[in-house]
Structure formats: C-alpha cells, structure tokens
Tab-separated table of C-alpha atoms in Angstrom:
chain	number	residue	atom	x	y	z
A	1	MET	CA	0.010	0.077	0.021
A	2	HIS	CA	1.416	3.495	-1.000
A	3	SER	CA	1.814	5.904	1.385
A	4	PRO	CA	-0.148	9.033	0.632
A	5	SER	CA	3.318	11.106	0.134
A	6	SER	CA	4.319	8.520	-2.631
A	7	VAL	CA	0.858	9.368	-4.583
A	8	VAL	CA	1.869	10.824	-7.709
A	9	TYR	CA	-0.900	13.191	-9.547
A	10	LEU	CA	-0.850	13.496	-12.979
A	11	PRO	CA	-2.678	16.449	-14.877
A	12	LEU	CA	-6.037	15.545	-16.247
A	13	LYS	CA	-6.320	15.002	-20.068
A	14	GLY	CA	-9.613	16.799	-20.009
A	15	ASN	CA	-8.122	20.058	-18.411
A	16	ASP	CA	-5.808	20.101	-21.658
A	17	SER	CA	-8.957	19.746	-23.931
A	18	GLU	CA	-10.956	22.537	-22.197
A	19	GLU	CA	-8.177	24.520	-22.495
A	20	ASN	CA	-7.607	23.964	-26.175
A	21	ILE	CA	-11.410	24.363	-26.679
A	22	ILE	CA	-11.240	27.741	-25.094
A	23	SER	CA	-7.945	28.934	-26.950
A	24	ASN	CA	-9.688	27.844	-29.963
A	25	THR	CA	-12.617	29.730	-29.307
A	26	HIS	CA	-11.128	32.758	-28.501
A	27	SER	CA	-9.109	32.692	-31.842
A	28	ARG	CA	-12.010	32.160	-33.856
A	29	PHE	CA	-14.050	35.022	-32.258
A	30	SER	CA	-10.657	37.298	-32.819
A	31	PHE	CA	-10.719	36.257	-36.222
A	32	ARG	CA	-14.361	37.220	-36.320
A	33	ALA	CA	-13.877	40.247	-34.472
A	34	LEU	CA	-11.204	41.498	-37.038
A	35	ILE	CA	-12.534	40.787	-40.291
A	36	VAL	CA	-16.107	42.506	-39.481
A	37	PRO	CA	-14.352	45.970	-39.055
A	38	CYS	CA	-12.407	45.291	-42.307
A	39	LEU	CA	-15.166	44.218	-44.272
A	40	LEU	CA	-17.067	47.193	-43.078
A	41	LEU	CA	-14.061	49.356	-43.923
A	42	ALA	CA	-13.929	48.376	-47.358
A	43	LEU	CA	-17.292	48.741	-48.064
A	44	ALA	CA	-17.602	52.114	-47.069
A	45	ALA	CA	-14.125	53.033	-48.914
A	46	SER	CA	-15.788	51.256	-51.864
A	47	ASN	CA	-19.069	53.304	-51.486
A	48	LEU	CA	-16.784	56.851	-51.384
A	49	VAL	CA	-15.417	56.008	-54.494
A	50	LEU	CA	-18.593	55.265	-55.851
A	51	LEU	CA	-20.185	58.383	-54.562
A	52	ARG	CA	-17.247	60.681	-55.664
A	53	VAL	CA	-17.668	59.059	-59.166
A	54	LEU	CA	-21.438	60.202	-59.288
A	55	TRP	CA	-20.365	63.415	-57.925
A	56	LEU	CA	-18.288	64.170	-60.585
A	57	LYS	CA	-20.507	63.032	-63.449
A	58	THR	CA	-23.077	64.952	-61.904
A	59	LYS	CA	-20.923	67.813	-61.430
A	60	THR	CA	-19.877	67.633	-65.284
A	61	THR	CA	-23.087	66.834	-66.706
A	62	ALA	CA	-25.405	69.292	-64.697
A	63	SER	CA	-23.843	72.680	-65.996
A	64	GLN	CA	-27.278	72.323	-68.521
A	65	PHE	CA	-29.505	73.750	-65.709
A	66	LEU	CA	-32.402	74.429	-67.837
A	67	TYR	CA	-33.879	71.667	-69.692
A	68	SER	CA	-33.034	71.172	-73.511
A	69	PRO	CA	-34.225	67.657	-75.588
A	70	ALA	CA	-30.542	67.591	-76.479
A	71	GLN	CA	-29.077	67.060	-72.720
A	72	ASP	CA	-28.985	63.368	-73.063
A	73	ALA	CA	-26.618	63.690	-76.020
A	74	VAL	CA	-24.034	65.684	-74.025
A	75	GLU	CA	-20.285	63.777	-73.535
A	76	HIS	CA	-17.380	65.470	-72.769
A	77	LYS	CA	-13.994	64.729	-73.790
A	78	THR	CA	-10.254	66.833	-74.156
A	79	VAL	CA	-9.457	68.735	-77.197
A	80	LYS	CA	-6.327	70.408	-77.939
A	81	PHE	CA	-6.894	73.584	-79.928
A	82	HIS	CA	-5.428	74.802	-83.438
A	83	SER	CA	-3.571	77.995	-82.640
A	84	GLY	CA	-4.580	79.084	-86.330
A	85	PHE	CA	-1.293	80.456	-87.064
A	86	GLY	CA	1.274	79.323	-89.547
A	87	ALA	CA	0.387	75.874	-90.667
A	88	ASP	CA	-1.548	74.685	-87.836
A	89	LEU	CA	-4.897	76.006	-89.962
A	90	PRO	CA	-7.766	73.462	-89.904
A	91	ILE	CA	-9.927	73.465	-93.311
A	92	TYR	CA	-12.341	75.944	-91.679
A	93	ASP	CA	-9.306	78.437	-91.210
A	94	ARG	CA	-7.947	78.184	-94.728
A	95	PRO	CA	-8.916	80.934	-97.761
A	96	PRO	CA	-11.931	80.622	-99.401
A	97	SER	CA	-12.726	77.727	-101.558
A	98	PRO	CA	-15.590	75.212	-102.334
A	99	GLU	CA	-13.973	72.940	-99.783
A	100	VAL	CA	-13.734	75.260	-97.176
A	101	ASP	CA	-17.553	76.451	-97.965
A	102	ALA	CA	-18.477	72.892	-97.971
A	103	ALA	CA	-16.948	72.197	-94.553
A	104	TRP	CA	-18.413	74.900	-92.506
A	105	ALA	CA	-21.847	74.287	-93.982
A	106	GLY	CA	-21.406	70.671	-92.842
A	107	LEU	CA	-21.245	72.314	-89.088
A	108	TYR	CA	-24.684	73.085	-88.902
A	109	GLU	CA	-26.284	70.919	-91.678
A	110	PHE	CA	-28.731	69.574	-89.027
A	111	ALA	CA	-29.429	73.058	-87.651
A	112	LEU	CA	-33.548	72.562	-87.913
A	113	ASN	CA	-34.834	69.913	-85.473
A	114	LYS	CA	-38.198	68.369	-84.197
A	115	VAL	CA	-39.040	67.191	-80.973
A	116	PRO	CA	-42.304	65.344	-79.283
A	117	ARG	CA	-44.595	67.418	-77.033
A	118	ASN	CA	-43.651	65.404	-74.196
A	119	GLU	CA	-40.102	67.177	-74.370
A	120	ALA	CA	-41.287	70.461	-75.866
A	121	ILE	CA	-43.528	70.894	-72.825
A	122	LEU	CA	-40.202	70.461	-70.256
A	123	MET	CA	-38.484	73.479	-72.130
A	124	THR	CA	-38.582	76.880	-70.755
A	125	ASN	CA	-39.761	78.956	-73.738
A	126	GLN	CA	-42.562	77.984	-75.960
A	127	THR	CA	-41.986	77.079	-79.494
A	128	TYR	CA	-44.109	76.335	-82.668
A	129	PRO	CA	-45.757	73.231	-83.861
A	130	ILE	CA	-44.687	71.499	-87.237
A	131	LEU	CA	-46.953	71.923	-89.753
A	132	GLY	CA	-48.059	68.037	-91.041
A	133	GLU	CA	-46.254	66.361	-88.339
A	134	GLU	CA	-48.568	66.585	-85.280
A	135	GLY	CA	-47.333	66.422	-82.049
A	136	TYR	CA	-43.892	67.651	-82.968
A	137	TYR	CA	-42.745	71.127	-82.024
A	138	MET	CA	-39.634	72.914	-84.018
A	139	ILE	CA	-36.376	73.675	-82.061
A	140	ALA	CA	-32.507	74.767	-83.301
A	141	LEU	CA	-29.686	74.209	-81.047
A	142	ASP	CA	-28.244	77.293	-80.463
A	143	VAL	CA	-24.457	75.890	-81.202
A	144	PHE	CA	-25.651	75.628	-84.931
A	145	HIS	CA	-26.874	79.222	-84.800
A	146	GLN	CA	-23.678	80.604	-83.531
A	147	LEU	CA	-21.538	78.820	-86.314
A	148	HIS	CA	-23.935	80.047	-88.871
A	149	CYS	CA	-23.477	83.483	-87.592
A	150	LEU	CA	-19.620	82.732	-87.529
A	151	ASN	CA	-19.501	81.780	-91.135
A	152	GLU	CA	-21.525	84.767	-92.086
A	153	MET	CA	-18.576	87.189	-90.483
A	154	ARG	CA	-16.080	84.985	-92.238
A	155	LYS	CA	-17.347	85.482	-95.602
A	156	ALA	CA	-17.278	89.183	-94.770
A	157	MET	CA	-13.655	88.824	-94.742
A	158	TYR	CA	-13.674	87.769	-98.285
A	159	PRO	CA	-15.493	90.437	-100.047
A	160	GLU	CA	-13.719	89.595	-103.524
A	161	TYR	CA	-14.650	86.031	-102.974
A	162	TYR	CA	-18.001	86.101	-101.722
A	163	PRO	CA	-19.899	89.193	-103.163
A	164	ILE	CA	-22.011	91.083	-101.365
A	165	THR	CA	-26.097	90.606	-101.777
A	166	GLY	CA	-28.844	91.251	-100.310
A	167	GLU	CA	-28.616	93.234	-96.846
A	168	GLY	CA	-24.643	93.305	-97.226
A	169	ILE	CA	-22.208	92.866	-94.292
A	170	HIS	CA	-22.989	96.150	-92.698
A	171	THR	CA	-26.563	95.156	-91.543
A	172	PRO	CA	-28.652	94.538	-88.486
A	173	HIS	CA	-28.227	90.817	-89.365
A	174	MET	CA	-24.337	90.830	-89.113
A	175	GLN	CA	-25.114	93.112	-85.953
A	176	HIS	CA	-27.441	90.509	-84.601
A	177	CYS	CA	-24.489	87.841	-85.360
A	178	ILE	CA	-21.771	89.965	-83.231
A	179	SER	CA	-24.134	90.248	-80.157
A	180	SER	CA	-25.439	87.011	-80.075
A	181	MET	CA	-21.807	85.405	-80.368
A	182	ARG	CA	-20.637	87.507	-77.379
A	183	GLN	CA	-23.356	86.402	-75.419
A	184	SER	CA	-22.679	82.990	-76.177
A	185	ILE	CA	-18.885	83.385	-75.042
A	186	THR	CA	-19.538	85.250	-72.168
A	187	CYS	CA	-22.568	82.684	-71.418
A	188	SER	CA	-20.332	79.665	-71.684
A	189	ALA	CA	-17.382	81.300	-70.330
A	190	ASP	CA	-14.524	78.408	-70.980
A	191	ILE	CA	-11.888	78.728	-67.696
A	192	THR	CA	-9.212	76.803	-69.653
A	193	PRO	CA	-5.660	78.476	-68.489
A	194	ILE	CA	-4.321	79.922	-71.437
A	195	VAL	CA	-0.144	79.768	-70.606
A	196	TRP	CA	2.969	81.160	-71.202
A	197	GLN	CA	6.074	78.792	-72.437
A	198	TRP	CA	9.639	79.661	-73.454
A	199	SER	CA	10.323	79.767	-77.068
A	200	ASN	CA	14.020	78.989	-77.987
A	201	LYS	CA	13.389	80.475	-81.613
A	202	SER	CA	11.979	83.852	-80.190
A	203	LYS	CA	14.228	83.842	-77.181
A	204	ALA	CA	10.923	84.942	-75.110
A	205	ALA	CA	8.142	83.518	-73.300
A	206	LYS	CA	5.423	83.339	-76.192
A	207	GLU	CA	1.082	82.766	-75.297
A	208	ARG	CA	-0.067	79.149	-76.221
A	209	SER	CA	-3.465	79.281	-76.794
A	210	ASP	CA	-3.241	76.022	-78.535
A	211	VAL	CA	-3.897	74.211	-74.932
A	212	VAL	CA	-5.884	71.182	-74.179
A	213	HIS	CA	-9.760	72.023	-73.456
A	214	THR	CA	-12.355	69.826	-71.978
A	215	CYS	CA	-15.014	69.973	-74.714
A	216	ARG	CA	-18.693	68.723	-75.244
A	217	ASP	CA	-18.391	66.364	-77.845
A	218	PHE	CA	-19.738	67.860	-80.851
A	219	GLN	CA	-19.967	64.880	-82.940
A	220	LYS	CA	-22.379	63.483	-80.401
A	221	ILE	CA	-24.646	66.704	-80.574
A	222	THR	CA	-24.350	66.709	-84.368
A	223	ASP	CA	-25.547	62.925	-84.182
A	224	TRP	CA	-28.552	64.001	-82.198
A	225	ALA	CA	-29.523	66.629	-84.136
A	226	GLN	CA	-29.253	64.455	-87.270
A	227	ASP	CA	-31.692	62.081	-85.732
A	228	HIS	CA	-33.899	64.746	-85.073
A	229	PHE	CA	-33.612	66.724	-88.310
A	230	VAL	CA	-36.178	68.568	-90.069
A	231	PRO	CA	-35.469	68.348	-93.971
A	232	ARG	CA	-37.822	71.121	-95.047
A	233	GLN	CA	-38.256	74.618	-93.969
A	234	GLN	CA	-41.306	75.433	-92.263
A	235	ASN	CA	-43.899	77.491	-93.787
A	236	MET	CA	-43.840	80.259	-91.195
A	237	SER	CA	-46.860	82.267	-92.385
A	238	ILE	CA	-49.835	79.508	-91.433
A	239	PHE	CA	-50.825	79.937	-88.312
A	240	ILE	CA	-51.202	76.835	-85.951
A	241	ASP	CA	-53.214	76.856	-82.451
A	242	ASP	CA	-50.486	75.662	-80.162
A	243	GLU	CA	-51.533	74.586	-76.118
A	244	LEU	CA	-48.280	74.064	-74.810
A	245	ASP	CA	-48.857	75.941	-71.362
A	246	ILE	CA	-45.470	77.462	-70.959
A	247	PRO	CA	-44.393	80.969	-71.346
A	248	ILE	CA	-43.379	82.362	-74.522
A	249	ILE	CA	-40.109	84.054	-73.350
A	250	TRP	CA	-39.212	83.322	-69.992
C-alpha cells in the first residue's frame, strides 16, 4: 500500500482539452472580430469611391440647368485647340474654296430639329408646332446658330470671293450675329488656362492658346441633331393653334 506522500498526481487530459477548446474559441472570436471591421471599412471605401464618381459625373453633366431636349446627348472629351497661325490651320481657317465652304456648311447642316410634345413642354420657352407633323415642335440648338453667324462673319472677310448681296455685311443681321456670339461666349465662359511657354526660337516666353480643353463632344450633338432633323423649311406664315402651357419668353 502506497503512502500518501508517494502518490503522484498527473494532470487530467480533460483539463488540457478544455484549455484547447477555450483557446480555439478565442481565436475564432478574435478572427471574426477582426474581419467584420475590415469588411465594413472596405464597404465604406467602395461607397466613397462610388459617390465620388457619381458626384463628378453629376458635376460635369449638370451644367445645363435649363432643360434641353438634347441634354442626354452631351458627353465630354479633351480636345487640343489649334493655334490658327502658320501651318496649324484646319480646313475651316483656310482661304475660301468650295472645300472650305462645304466644311463650314457641314457644321450646321442639321440645324433645324423636331422634338415631341412631351419634350417640348419641358422647355423654358414655348416653341411652334410643325405643320403636317402633329405632336412635334420645332427647335434649333444654339450652337448651330452661332456657327452660322460665325460663317457669315468669315465670309465678310473676303468680299472679293463672296460678293455682297441682299442686306450686305454692315446690316442689323451682322450686328445680331456679333451680339449673339458675344453673349454665347460670355455665357459659356471657358475657364481653360491659356499659358506662356519659353520659345528658344523667339528667345522669349510666348502665349500658347493651343492648349487642351474639356469640350462637349460636338459629334455626339451633331448625331442627335441628325436624328431629329427636319429636312424641309417650315412655312412660318401659317398660324397653328398651340396649347403648350409654358411662357412664350421666360
């Protein structure tokens, strides 16, 4: 018979198992406690990125505060301007020729457009219905009007090539074009910085207007105008009763 002092007590294996279970459980809870905040942080970051993208898109496209039927066609792109000096002359800036005239005419070829009533009624100003096309109304995007005016002013620079006909160049029509373009330019107010850069050839810092601009994609707007083009001139001497409940002039 063993004496009490000779008895050796060994640790129970059950206690080791309980400690392991507690340790493993603690590890799982620690992992969960760590991963949840990480997931929330990642979700918050992705939401911030999405909100930033949406904000930039809204900030870019919301410049047209007054409704235009063509506003959904507006997209933006970067365009490097031509200087208009020396050899840097696109076809529009070259001396008169049939090719130059055709290029200018092509800029506003689809100037007269039609829009359905549900779009016309959203505009700020009332417009006239189109004879023979019930439910459609006539508009012209101002960009095409400005291009027409600019072309008339260009022609006035070359009286030997474009003989003065009708009202001539010193007329209320030309004054209207100058006034209209002035208002359009100050309305859009392009804030792209013109810069000065050193010219080794001139040994001086020279103004550079041929810089990169953020522009509305003119081709997209032209495509919209072509899709809504009215291919015939409206007879404006025929009265058509109109019921659009919007101001005639805002």
